[in-house]
Amino acid sequence: MASFTRVEEGETPCITVHPTNKIAKVDDNIYGGFTEHMGRCIYGGIYDPGNPLSDENGFRKDVIEAMKELNVPVVRYPGGNFVATYHWLDGVGPKENRPARPELAWIGTETNEFGTDEFMKWCEVVGCEPYICLNFGTGTLDEALAWLEYCNSDRNTYYANLRRKNGREKPYNYWALGNECWGPWQVEQMTKEDYAKKAYQWAKALKLLDPSITLILCGATGSSSWDYHVLKECVRWDSHGLNTISKSLIDMHSIHIYTADSEHLANATAPRSAERAIQMTSALIDLARIENQVPATVPKQKICFDEWNVWDPVRAPGEQGAEERYTLSDALAVAVWLNVFVRQARDVGMANLAQSVNVISPLLTSRDGLVKQTIWWPLLLFSRYMRGHAVALNVRAPEYAGRTNPPWIRAAIETPFLDCSATVGDDGYVNLAVANLSEERGFDVALEGLKTDGEVAVFTVSGDNVHVTNTAEEQKVGIAESTWDGKGKFTFGKHSFTLLRWKPA
Ligand code: AHR
């Protein structure tokens, strides 16, 4: 939670941190990832058998190291749009028996060489939890129940035994009721009425089979009539019905937004639309609960922002693998995205960067190495330090007043040049994240609430200009580390992201 006061040019900007005013726990799952059978995300990304950089499972070791460095807690799989024609049984058992199938989301061929067990194994090696998205396109409820049984059941039943035969014991928690079922690009696009009816019935059956799972409803952008309708129909409470098998049938509501613009300030301020979308979704969840008289004892459904990033699908088309080359401007946009999730910690239960490798990703693999793109660096700093509790913050700064993308941002939410969030970690340190979006100027900022007996650790991500990129040959954007004595004003350089970290006195 942050309040913003616009000041005129010439007035001193000021950031006031209130380390003792905790707002909400930052869920570690906001640093989640996403691996889809799309482009080079799985094949040639996380899975590259025969490559000297891969381990005995065919998993790229450099990618695993990067995932560990990022401390990714949860990864969504197997799509995305891909899942709408995916039959999970094609991807288990002996590899030589697995069928190759036409793939209709990105118009390719799916060899099924990598499937559920390979993904579960990869998650185990990385140290993250799997989050599975069910096929709401050509898939059936029987097939979904069989997948859940295969993954989770400890009973002596057919699919549970098949899993054991394929070498695994452990159950898995997160399950999504389809992906972007509203989109015209979907195989079996649905109306909101049809989706809500189907999702509620599937949710009942899935929770009867395993009441312990976290079930995630398929929302849209968080600010649409689809979101309103599916929440109203599915976030229900019937004291005589199947809700008694668990706290509620629906545990989270998923939304997706990608932002991008060719002009820097429209690009870097675009994630503010996601902040407003979170606020709107939270209100729609409240509304559904009020209208359906869901008792206050039932925990409020959290938002699962299970696809987010900077992506322009014209610049990097999905059918061509969506390999975005990210600039410093995009890195600042990602810093704003992450500030949004920290500020909205009360409502966001999970967020999944789309995607983890090669496809719209901070990581680009080649046969002989890995490039860490510009957006990797703010992501790494956030994941390392911006955990614990979000704390209250007041920002006085000049505001960007130009064109926004989408245009409705301008009337809905402010766009300060200094975009900030703050946390107090479980280690007691205060962490302040500040993205200075101005291309023109640094700001000398008075920092109120900064009291320390020691030094302030300073981590900065910047570059020569907002257009610079990282390549295999040249890393133009990385992290510069320094210290500051905490006295006087701090200068946030132009087009920079800074993380300040101190132990309070
Ligand atoms: O992440 C790329 C694609 O974007 C996903 O498959 C889809 O869900 C979204 O439209």
Short mmCIF file of C-alpha atoms and ligand atoms in Angstrom, two decimals:
data_model
loop_
_atom_site.label_atom_id
_atom_site.label_comp_id
_atom_site.label_asym_id
_atom_site.label_seq_id
_atom_site.Cartn_x
_atom_site.Cartn_y
_atom_site.Cartn_z
CA MET A 1 0.00 0.00 0.00
CA ALA A 2 1.44 3.35 -0.99
CA SER A 3 -0.07 6.80 -1.09
CA PHE A 4 1.11 9.27 -3.69
CA THR A 5 1.18 13.07 -3.66
CA ARG A 6 2.13 14.85 -6.86
CA VAL A 7 4.63 17.68 -6.40
CA GLU A 8 5.57 20.34 -8.93
CA GLU A 9 8.92 20.43 -10.69
CA GLY A 10 11.38 22.17 -8.35
CA GLU A 11 9.78 20.88 -5.14
CA THR A 12 11.82 18.30 -3.21
CA PRO A 13 10.54 14.77 -3.69
CA CYS A 14 10.21 12.75 -0.53
CA ILE A 15 9.69 9.07 0.27
CA THR A 16 8.44 8.21 3.74
CA VAL A 17 8.74 4.59 4.83
CA HIS A 18 6.79 3.33 7.85
CA PRO A 19 8.64 0.10 8.73
CA THR A 20 6.41 -0.67 11.71
CA ASN A 21 3.18 -0.25 9.73
CA LYS A 22 2.92 -3.69 8.19
CA ILE A 23 0.25 -3.96 5.52
CA ALA A 24 0.25 -7.65 4.59
CA LYS A 25 2.50 -10.65 4.21
CA VAL A 26 4.10 -10.77 0.78
CA ASP A 27 3.32 -14.25 -0.51
CA ASP A 28 6.54 -15.90 -1.69
CA ASN A 29 4.49 -17.28 -4.58
CA ILE A 30 4.49 -13.85 -6.27
CA TYR A 31 7.90 -14.94 -7.57
CA GLY A 32 6.38 -17.88 -9.45
CA GLY A 33 7.29 -19.01 -12.95
CA PHE A 34 5.54 -20.54 -15.93
CA THR A 35 6.71 -23.18 -18.41
CA GLU A 36 4.49 -23.85 -21.41
CA HIS A 37 4.96 -26.22 -24.32
CA MET A 38 5.52 -23.20 -26.54
CA GLY A 39 8.47 -22.14 -28.68
CA ARG A 40 11.75 -23.05 -26.94
CA CYS A 41 10.47 -22.93 -23.37
CA ILE A 42 10.40 -26.68 -22.73
CA TYR A 43 12.34 -28.16 -25.66
CA GLY A 44 15.69 -26.38 -25.91
CA GLY A 45 14.88 -24.39 -22.76
CA ILE A 46 14.47 -26.42 -19.61
CA TYR A 47 14.85 -29.76 -21.46
CA ASP A 48 17.75 -30.25 -23.86
CA PRO A 49 18.89 -33.89 -23.82
CA GLY A 50 22.24 -34.56 -25.44
CA ASN A 51 23.50 -31.06 -24.74
CA PRO A 52 26.70 -31.09 -22.63
CA LEU A 53 25.05 -28.42 -20.45
CA SER A 54 22.28 -30.86 -19.47
CA ASP A 55 22.15 -33.39 -16.63
CA GLU A 56 21.27 -37.09 -16.77
CA ASN A 57 17.53 -36.19 -16.99
CA GLY A 58 18.13 -33.97 -20.00
CA PHE A 59 17.50 -30.85 -17.87
CA ARG A 60 19.63 -27.80 -18.60
CA LYS A 61 21.83 -27.27 -15.54
CA ASP A 62 22.37 -23.57 -16.24
CA VAL A 63 18.60 -23.01 -16.29
CA ILE A 64 18.19 -24.97 -13.05
CA GLU A 65 20.90 -22.82 -11.43
CA ALA A 66 19.12 -19.66 -12.58
CA MET A 67 15.78 -20.90 -11.19
CA LYS A 68 17.49 -21.65 -7.88
CA GLU A 69 19.20 -18.26 -7.85
CA LEU A 70 15.79 -16.69 -8.32
CA ASN A 71 14.37 -18.93 -5.58
CA VAL A 72 11.29 -19.64 -7.71
CA PRO A 73 8.69 -21.19 -5.38
CA VAL A 74 6.06 -22.44 -7.85
CA VAL A 75 5.89 -23.04 -11.62
CA ARG A 76 2.76 -23.24 -13.78
CA TYR A 77 2.54 -25.96 -16.46
CA PRO A 78 1.83 -27.05 -19.28
CA GLY A 79 0.08 -23.93 -20.65
CA GLY A 80 -1.16 -21.42 -21.51
CA ASN A 81 -2.99 -21.84 -24.75
CA PHE A 82 -1.18 -25.13 -25.34
CA VAL A 83 -3.21 -26.90 -22.67
CA ALA A 84 -6.49 -26.55 -24.58
CA THR A 85 -5.69 -29.62 -26.71
CA TYR A 86 -3.28 -31.40 -24.36
CA HIS A 87 -4.00 -34.96 -23.24
CA TRP A 88 -1.73 -35.68 -20.31
CA LEU A 89 -1.79 -39.46 -20.82
CA ASP A 90 0.13 -38.90 -24.08
CA GLY A 91 3.05 -37.64 -21.98
CA VAL A 92 3.51 -40.40 -19.38
CA GLY A 93 5.03 -43.88 -19.46
CA PRO A 94 7.87 -45.17 -21.64
CA LYS A 95 9.01 -42.44 -24.04
CA GLU A 96 9.15 -44.76 -27.03
CA ASN A 97 5.40 -45.37 -26.68
CA ARG A 98 4.40 -41.72 -26.48
CA PRO A 99 2.52 -40.41 -29.53
CA ALA A 100 3.48 -37.27 -31.44
CA ARG A 101 0.41 -35.03 -31.88
CA PRO A 102 -0.47 -31.92 -33.86
CA GLU A 103 -0.46 -28.91 -31.55
CA LEU A 104 -3.10 -26.27 -32.29
CA ALA A 105 -2.21 -23.31 -30.08
CA TRP A 106 1.12 -22.49 -31.69
CA ILE A 107 0.69 -24.77 -34.75
CA GLY A 108 3.47 -27.25 -34.16
CA THR A 109 4.03 -30.90 -33.35
CA GLU A 110 4.11 -32.08 -29.74
CA THR A 111 6.40 -35.09 -29.36
CA ASN A 112 5.33 -35.69 -25.74
CA GLU A 113 8.90 -36.52 -24.87
CA PHE A 114 8.49 -34.20 -21.89
CA GLY A 115 5.35 -34.75 -19.79
CA THR A 116 3.96 -34.78 -16.27
CA ASP A 117 6.64 -36.94 -14.66
CA GLU A 118 9.50 -35.03 -16.29
CA PHE A 119 7.94 -31.76 -15.11
CA MET A 120 7.47 -33.05 -11.56
CA LYS A 121 11.06 -34.26 -11.52
CA TRP A 122 12.28 -30.90 -12.82
CA CYS A 123 10.32 -29.11 -10.06
CA GLU A 124 11.91 -31.39 -7.49
CA VAL A 125 15.40 -30.58 -8.79
CA VAL A 126 14.66 -26.83 -8.90
CA GLY A 127 13.01 -26.96 -5.45
CA CYS A 128 9.67 -25.48 -6.53
CA GLU A 129 6.05 -26.60 -6.41
CA PRO A 130 4.19 -27.54 -9.59
CA TYR A 131 0.99 -25.71 -10.54
CA ILE A 132 -1.05 -27.58 -13.16
CA CYS A 133 -3.52 -26.04 -15.57
CA LEU A 134 -6.33 -28.34 -16.73
CA ASN A 135 -7.51 -28.77 -20.33
CA PHE A 136 -10.82 -26.92 -20.62
CA GLY A 137 -10.73 -27.14 -24.43
CA THR A 138 -10.79 -30.70 -25.73
CA GLY A 139 -10.29 -32.26 -22.28
CA THR A 140 -12.99 -34.05 -20.33
CA LEU A 141 -13.77 -34.03 -16.63
CA ASP A 142 -12.90 -37.73 -16.50
CA GLU A 143 -9.47 -36.94 -17.90
CA ALA A 144 -8.96 -34.10 -15.39
CA LEU A 145 -9.98 -36.34 -12.50
CA ALA A 146 -7.59 -39.02 -13.75
CA TRP A 147 -4.75 -36.45 -13.89
CA LEU A 148 -5.48 -35.31 -10.34
CA GLU A 149 -5.64 -38.93 -9.18
CA TYR A 150 -2.39 -39.71 -11.00
CA CYS A 151 -0.61 -36.78 -9.38
CA ASN A 152 -2.12 -36.73 -5.89
CA SER A 153 -3.90 -39.87 -4.77
CA ASP A 154 -2.41 -42.10 -2.08
CA ARG A 155 -5.11 -44.72 -2.64
CA ASN A 156 -4.85 -48.11 -4.28
CA THR A 157 -6.55 -46.96 -7.50
CA TYR A 158 -5.74 -47.19 -11.18
CA TYR A 159 -4.11 -43.82 -11.94
CA ALA A 160 -2.43 -43.55 -8.53
CA ASN A 161 -0.88 -46.94 -9.20
CA LEU A 162 0.12 -45.85 -12.69
CA ARG A 163 2.04 -42.95 -11.14
CA ARG A 164 3.81 -45.34 -8.76
CA LYS A 165 4.61 -47.60 -11.68
CA ASN A 166 6.14 -44.56 -13.41
CA GLY A 167 8.22 -43.95 -10.31
CA ARG A 168 6.61 -41.23 -8.12
CA GLU A 169 4.90 -40.97 -4.72
CA LYS A 170 4.25 -37.32 -3.84
CA PRO A 171 1.00 -35.25 -4.13
CA TYR A 172 0.74 -31.73 -5.67
CA ASN A 173 -1.32 -28.73 -4.63
CA TYR A 174 -2.22 -26.07 -7.26
CA TRP A 175 -4.74 -26.74 -10.06
CA ALA A 176 -6.32 -24.30 -12.51
CA LEU A 177 -9.73 -24.62 -14.14
CA GLY A 178 -8.56 -23.84 -17.67
CA ASN A 179 -6.65 -21.02 -19.31
CA GLU A 180 -8.06 -17.87 -20.99
CA CYS A 181 -11.24 -19.77 -21.89
CA TRP A 182 -12.74 -16.41 -22.95
CA GLY A 183 -10.15 -15.79 -25.71
CA PRO A 184 -11.06 -16.07 -29.42
CA TRP A 185 -7.66 -17.78 -29.92
CA GLN A 186 -8.74 -20.71 -27.75
CA VAL A 187 -9.68 -24.13 -29.03
CA GLU A 188 -13.19 -24.25 -27.55
CA GLN A 189 -13.61 -20.61 -26.58
CA MET A 190 -16.57 -20.29 -24.21
CA THR A 191 -19.13 -17.77 -23.13
CA LYS A 192 -18.85 -16.67 -19.52
CA GLU A 193 -22.13 -18.47 -18.78
CA ASP A 194 -20.88 -21.77 -20.21
CA TYR A 195 -17.53 -21.45 -18.48
CA ALA A 196 -19.02 -20.67 -15.07
CA LYS A 197 -21.36 -23.65 -15.24
CA LYS A 198 -18.59 -26.04 -16.29
CA ALA A 199 -16.01 -24.66 -13.84
CA TYR A 200 -18.38 -25.04 -10.88
CA GLN A 201 -19.20 -28.64 -11.77
CA TRP A 202 -15.54 -29.55 -12.34
CA ALA A 203 -14.56 -27.83 -9.09
CA LYS A 204 -17.07 -29.96 -7.17
CA ALA A 205 -15.76 -33.20 -8.65
CA LEU A 206 -12.09 -32.28 -8.23
CA LYS A 207 -12.58 -31.31 -4.59
CA LEU A 208 -14.51 -34.50 -3.92
CA LEU A 209 -11.49 -36.41 -5.16
CA ASP A 210 -8.99 -34.26 -3.27
CA PRO A 211 -10.35 -31.58 -0.90
CA SER A 212 -6.83 -30.42 -0.04
CA ILE A 213 -6.06 -28.84 -3.43
CA THR A 214 -6.00 -25.11 -4.16
CA LEU A 215 -8.38 -24.54 -7.10
CA ILE A 216 -7.94 -21.54 -9.35
CA LEU A 217 -10.77 -20.06 -11.41
CA CYS A 218 -10.06 -18.75 -14.91
CA GLY A 219 -10.59 -15.00 -14.92
CA ALA A 220 -9.73 -12.56 -17.70
CA THR A 221 -8.05 -9.20 -17.10
CA GLY A 222 -9.67 -8.60 -13.73
CA SER A 223 -11.68 -5.67 -15.05
CA SER A 224 -14.22 -7.39 -17.31
CA SER A 225 -17.76 -8.69 -17.22
CA TRP A 226 -16.25 -12.19 -17.57
CA ASP A 227 -14.51 -11.73 -14.21
CA TYR A 228 -17.70 -10.44 -12.59
CA HIS A 229 -19.84 -13.27 -13.94
CA VAL A 230 -17.58 -16.23 -13.21
CA LEU A 231 -16.85 -14.97 -9.70
CA LYS A 232 -20.54 -14.42 -9.03
CA GLU A 233 -21.43 -17.93 -10.23
CA CYS A 234 -18.53 -19.84 -8.70
CA VAL A 235 -17.61 -18.07 -5.45
CA ARG A 236 -20.64 -19.45 -3.65
CA TRP A 237 -21.47 -20.98 -0.35
CA ASP A 238 -24.10 -23.64 0.18
CA SER A 239 -24.08 -24.95 3.71
CA HIS A 240 -25.98 -28.08 2.63
CA GLY A 241 -23.86 -28.76 -0.40
CA LEU A 242 -20.39 -29.75 -1.34
CA ASN A 243 -18.75 -26.69 0.17
CA THR A 244 -18.71 -28.64 3.40
CA ILE A 245 -15.93 -30.78 1.95
CA SER A 246 -13.52 -27.86 2.04
CA LYS A 247 -13.30 -24.22 3.00
CA SER A 248 -14.65 -23.22 -0.42
CA LEU A 249 -14.66 -24.72 -3.89
CA ILE A 250 -12.76 -21.84 -5.44
CA ASP A 251 -9.62 -20.67 -3.66
CA MET A 252 -8.12 -18.18 -6.12
CA HIS A 253 -9.10 -16.16 -9.20
CA SER A 254 -6.62 -16.00 -12.07
CA ILE A 255 -6.02 -12.91 -14.21
CA HIS A 256 -3.56 -12.18 -17.05
CA ILE A 257 -2.11 -8.93 -18.35
CA TYR A 258 0.82 -8.25 -20.67
CA THR A 259 2.05 -4.68 -21.07
CA ALA A 260 4.21 -3.01 -23.72
CA ASP A 261 4.65 0.21 -25.66
CA SER A 262 7.26 1.45 -28.10
CA GLU A 263 7.68 4.70 -26.12
CA HIS A 264 9.57 4.43 -22.87
CA LEU A 265 7.25 6.21 -20.44
CA ALA A 266 4.09 4.60 -21.80
CA ASN A 267 5.92 1.26 -21.55
CA ALA A 268 7.24 1.75 -18.02
CA THR A 269 3.96 3.08 -16.59
CA ALA A 270 1.79 0.43 -18.30
CA PRO A 271 1.96 -2.02 -15.33
CA ARG A 272 -0.05 0.52 -13.35
CA SER A 273 -3.03 -0.92 -15.26
CA ALA A 274 -2.34 -4.20 -13.46
CA GLU A 275 -2.49 -2.43 -10.12
CA ARG A 276 -5.92 -1.03 -10.91
CA ALA A 277 -6.98 -4.46 -12.23
CA ILE A 278 -5.98 -6.05 -8.92
CA GLN A 279 -8.00 -3.47 -7.02
CA MET A 280 -11.01 -4.09 -9.28
CA THR A 281 -10.72 -7.87 -9.02
CA SER A 282 -10.51 -7.64 -5.26
CA ALA A 283 -13.72 -5.59 -5.28
CA LEU A 284 -15.43 -8.14 -7.58
CA ILE A 285 -14.46 -10.94 -5.20
CA ASP A 286 -15.96 -8.94 -2.33
CA LEU A 287 -19.09 -8.35 -4.40
CA ALA A 288 -19.54 -12.03 -5.23
CA ARG A 289 -19.11 -12.94 -1.58
CA ILE A 290 -21.59 -10.29 -0.46
CA GLU A 291 -24.19 -11.21 -3.09
CA ASN A 292 -23.78 -14.92 -2.39
CA GLN A 293 -23.66 -14.46 1.38
CA VAL A 294 -20.37 -16.27 1.77
CA PRO A 295 -19.63 -16.29 5.52
CA ALA A 296 -16.77 -14.07 6.65
CA THR A 297 -15.16 -17.17 8.20
CA VAL A 298 -14.39 -18.44 4.69
CA PRO A 299 -11.00 -16.92 3.73
CA LYS A 300 -11.23 -14.35 0.95
CA GLN A 301 -10.18 -15.72 -2.44
CA LYS A 302 -6.78 -14.38 -3.47
CA ILE A 303 -5.75 -13.26 -6.93
CA CYS A 304 -3.50 -15.55 -8.93
CA PHE A 305 -1.81 -13.30 -11.52
CA ASP A 306 -0.62 -16.35 -13.41
CA GLU A 307 0.60 -14.61 -16.55
CA TRP A 308 2.31 -11.24 -16.44
CA ASN A 309 5.23 -9.59 -18.19
CA VAL A 310 6.21 -7.08 -20.85
CA TRP A 311 5.14 -8.57 -24.20
CA ASP A 312 4.23 -7.11 -27.56
CA PRO A 313 2.87 -10.07 -29.59
CA VAL A 314 3.34 -8.12 -32.84
CA ARG A 315 7.02 -7.55 -32.10
CA ALA A 316 7.53 -11.13 -30.84
CA PRO A 317 4.73 -13.35 -32.24
CA GLY A 318 3.69 -16.43 -30.29
CA GLU A 319 3.79 -18.65 -33.38
CA GLN A 320 7.46 -17.71 -33.79
CA GLY A 321 8.35 -18.50 -30.18
CA ALA A 322 7.84 -15.01 -28.70
CA GLU A 323 11.52 -14.47 -27.93
CA GLU A 324 11.41 -10.86 -26.75
CA ARG A 325 14.71 -8.94 -26.58
CA TYR A 326 14.31 -6.80 -23.50
CA THR A 327 15.59 -3.26 -23.06
CA LEU A 328 16.36 -1.20 -19.96
CA SER A 329 12.91 0.37 -20.41
CA ASP A 330 11.41 -3.12 -20.09
CA ALA A 331 13.51 -3.76 -16.98
CA LEU A 332 12.02 -0.63 -15.41
CA ALA A 333 8.54 -1.79 -16.42
CA VAL A 334 9.23 -5.13 -14.71
CA ALA A 335 10.35 -3.25 -11.58
CA VAL A 336 7.01 -1.41 -11.63
CA TRP A 337 5.18 -4.73 -12.13
CA LEU A 338 6.90 -6.15 -9.05
CA ASN A 339 6.25 -2.99 -7.03
CA VAL A 340 2.58 -3.52 -7.90
CA PHE A 341 2.59 -7.07 -6.51
CA VAL A 342 4.30 -5.97 -3.29
CA ARG A 343 1.98 -2.98 -2.81
CA GLN A 344 -1.03 -5.21 -3.42
CA ALA A 345 0.27 -8.04 -1.22
CA ARG A 346 -3.02 -8.21 0.64
CA ASP A 347 -4.80 -9.52 -2.47
CA VAL A 348 -2.15 -11.25 -4.58
CA GLY A 349 -1.61 -14.87 -3.55
CA MET A 350 0.48 -15.89 -6.54
CA ALA A 351 2.02 -14.34 -9.66
CA ASN A 352 3.74 -16.23 -12.48
CA LEU A 353 6.16 -14.50 -14.76
CA ALA A 354 5.32 -15.58 -18.30
CA GLN A 355 7.47 -17.31 -19.06
CA SER A 356 10.49 -18.84 -17.31
CA VAL A 357 12.79 -19.61 -20.26
CA ASN A 358 13.17 -18.32 -23.86
CA VAL A 359 9.48 -17.46 -24.44
CA ILE A 360 8.94 -13.82 -23.30
CA SER A 361 11.55 -14.56 -20.69
CA PRO A 362 14.45 -13.01 -18.78
CA LEU A 363 16.52 -16.08 -19.75
CA LEU A 364 17.60 -16.95 -23.29
CA THR A 365 19.36 -20.25 -23.88
CA SER A 366 21.60 -21.15 -26.79
CA ARG A 367 23.36 -24.46 -27.41
CA ASP A 368 26.33 -23.23 -25.41
CA GLY A 369 25.05 -20.86 -22.77
CA LEU A 370 22.49 -18.61 -21.16
CA VAL A 371 21.88 -14.88 -21.53
CA LYS A 372 20.37 -12.99 -18.60
CA GLN A 373 18.28 -10.27 -20.19
CA THR A 374 17.75 -6.80 -18.71
CA ILE A 375 14.56 -7.80 -16.89
CA TRP A 376 16.39 -10.54 -14.99
CA TRP A 377 18.15 -8.03 -12.75
CA PRO A 378 15.24 -6.24 -11.04
CA LEU A 379 13.53 -9.62 -10.78
CA LEU A 380 16.53 -11.08 -8.98
CA LEU A 381 16.72 -8.16 -6.54
CA PHE A 382 13.02 -8.36 -5.76
CA SER A 383 13.08 -12.10 -5.27
CA ARG A 384 16.13 -11.86 -3.05
CA TYR A 385 14.98 -9.02 -0.82
CA MET A 386 11.36 -7.98 -1.30
CA ARG A 387 9.82 -10.67 0.87
CA GLY A 388 8.40 -10.62 4.39
CA HIS A 389 5.75 -7.92 4.91
CA ALA A 390 4.78 -5.00 2.71
CA VAL A 391 4.88 -1.80 4.75
CA ALA A 392 3.19 1.58 4.41
CA LEU A 393 4.81 4.17 2.19
CA ASN A 394 4.16 7.78 1.16
CA VAL A 395 5.68 9.08 -2.04
CA ARG A 396 5.84 12.77 -2.96
CA ALA A 397 7.18 13.09 -6.49
CA PRO A 398 6.50 14.66 -9.89
CA GLU A 399 4.12 12.74 -12.10
CA TYR A 400 4.41 11.66 -15.74
CA ALA A 401 1.51 13.34 -17.52
CA GLY A 402 1.78 11.98 -21.07
CA ARG A 403 0.09 9.22 -23.07
CA THR A 404 -0.49 5.91 -21.30
CA ASN A 405 -1.03 2.38 -22.55
CA PRO A 406 -3.82 1.45 -22.04
CA PRO A 407 -5.24 4.99 -22.22
CA TRP A 408 -7.62 4.39 -19.29
CA ILE A 409 -4.69 4.41 -16.83
CA ARG A 410 -4.65 8.20 -16.95
CA ALA A 411 -8.14 8.52 -15.45
CA ALA A 412 -7.88 5.52 -13.14
CA ILE A 413 -4.55 5.67 -11.29
CA GLU A 414 -1.53 7.97 -10.92
CA THR A 415 1.76 7.52 -12.79
CA PRO A 416 4.55 8.90 -10.56
CA PHE A 417 8.07 9.18 -11.94
CA LEU A 418 9.21 7.46 -8.76
CA ASP A 419 7.42 4.13 -8.46
CA CYS A 420 8.10 2.54 -5.05
CA SER A 421 7.34 -0.29 -2.68
CA ALA A 422 8.79 -1.30 0.69
CA THR A 423 9.00 -4.40 2.84
CA VAL A 424 10.29 -5.51 6.20
CA GLY A 425 11.92 -8.89 5.81
CA ASP A 426 11.78 -11.71 8.33
CA ASP A 427 15.43 -10.80 9.05
CA GLY A 428 14.27 -7.36 10.28
CA TYR A 429 15.84 -5.45 7.37
CA VAL A 430 13.86 -2.71 5.63
CA ASN A 431 13.92 -2.90 1.82
CA LEU A 432 12.90 0.03 -0.34
CA ALA A 433 12.47 -0.49 -4.10
CA VAL A 434 12.46 2.65 -6.25
CA ALA A 435 12.12 2.79 -10.03
CA ASN A 436 12.94 6.24 -11.39
CA LEU A 437 11.18 6.17 -14.75
CA SER A 438 12.42 9.57 -15.96
CA GLU A 439 14.63 9.39 -19.00
CA GLU A 440 15.75 12.95 -18.42
CA ARG A 441 16.67 13.43 -14.79
CA GLY A 442 17.73 12.00 -11.49
CA PHE A 443 15.88 13.03 -8.33
CA ASP A 444 17.45 14.09 -5.02
CA VAL A 445 15.00 12.57 -2.57
CA ALA A 446 14.53 13.14 1.15
CA LEU A 447 14.03 9.73 2.78
CA GLU A 448 11.93 9.90 5.91
CA GLY A 449 11.67 6.90 8.20
CA LEU A 450 15.20 5.78 7.41
CA LYS A 451 16.92 5.31 10.77
CA THR A 452 19.93 3.07 10.95
CA ASP A 453 23.13 2.75 12.96
CA GLY A 454 24.83 1.03 10.07
CA GLU A 455 25.19 1.60 6.38
CA VAL A 456 22.54 1.38 3.72
CA ALA A 457 23.21 -1.25 1.07
CA VAL A 458 22.51 0.12 -2.41
CA PHE A 459 21.77 -2.06 -5.47
CA THR A 460 21.27 -0.27 -8.75
CA VAL A 461 20.14 -1.47 -12.17
CA SER A 462 20.63 1.04 -14.98
CA GLY A 463 22.35 1.56 -18.33
CA ASP A 464 23.46 4.17 -20.84
CA ASN A 465 19.95 4.72 -22.14
CA VAL A 466 16.53 3.07 -22.00
CA HIS A 467 17.10 1.17 -25.25
CA VAL A 468 20.12 -0.91 -24.23
CA THR A 469 19.82 -4.71 -24.22
CA ASN A 470 21.96 -7.62 -22.99
CA THR A 471 23.43 -10.07 -25.47
CA ALA A 472 25.74 -13.07 -25.23
CA GLU A 473 28.60 -10.74 -26.23
CA GLU A 474 27.77 -7.79 -23.98
CA GLN A 475 25.96 -7.40 -20.62
CA LYS A 476 25.03 -3.73 -20.68
CA VAL A 477 22.60 -4.02 -17.78
CA GLY A 478 23.40 -5.69 -14.47
CA ILE A 479 23.49 -4.88 -10.76
CA ALA A 480 25.91 -2.27 -9.35
CA GLU A 481 26.46 -2.56 -5.59
CA SER A 482 27.53 0.24 -3.23
CA THR A 483 26.80 1.64 0.22
CA TRP A 484 25.44 4.92 1.52
CA ASP A 485 25.73 6.46 5.00
CA GLY A 486 21.99 7.20 5.09
CA LYS A 487 22.54 10.95 5.64
CA GLY A 488 21.05 13.77 3.59
CA LYS A 489 19.26 13.15 0.37
CA PHE A 490 19.65 10.12 -1.87
CA THR A 491 19.94 10.62 -5.61
CA PHE A 492 17.97 8.19 -7.71
CA GLY A 493 19.63 8.38 -11.11
CA LYS A 494 17.65 8.77 -14.31
CA HIS A 495 16.16 5.60 -15.84
CA SER A 496 17.28 3.45 -12.92
CA PHE A 497 15.97 0.88 -10.51
CA THR A 498 17.41 1.08 -6.97
CA LEU A 499 16.94 -1.15 -3.98
CA LEU A 500 17.99 0.32 -0.63
CA ARG A 501 18.34 -2.00 2.32
CA TRP A 502 19.06 -1.20 5.95
CA LYS A 503 18.72 -2.56 9.46
CA PRO A 504 16.50 -0.15 11.42
CA ALA A 505 18.08 1.49 14.51
O1 AHR B 1 2.33 -16.86 -22.37
C1 AHR B 1 2.00 -16.88 -23.73
C2 AHR B 1 0.51 -17.04 -23.98
O2 AHR B 1 -0.15 -15.86 -23.64
C3 AHR B 1 -0.19 -18.11 -23.20
O3 AHR B 1 -0.13 -19.34 -23.81
C4 AHR B 1 -1.60 -17.63 -23.16
O4 AHR B 1 -2.29 -18.06 -22.02
C5 AHR B 1 -1.50 -16.12 -23.27
O5 AHR B 1 -2.36 -15.61 -24.20
#
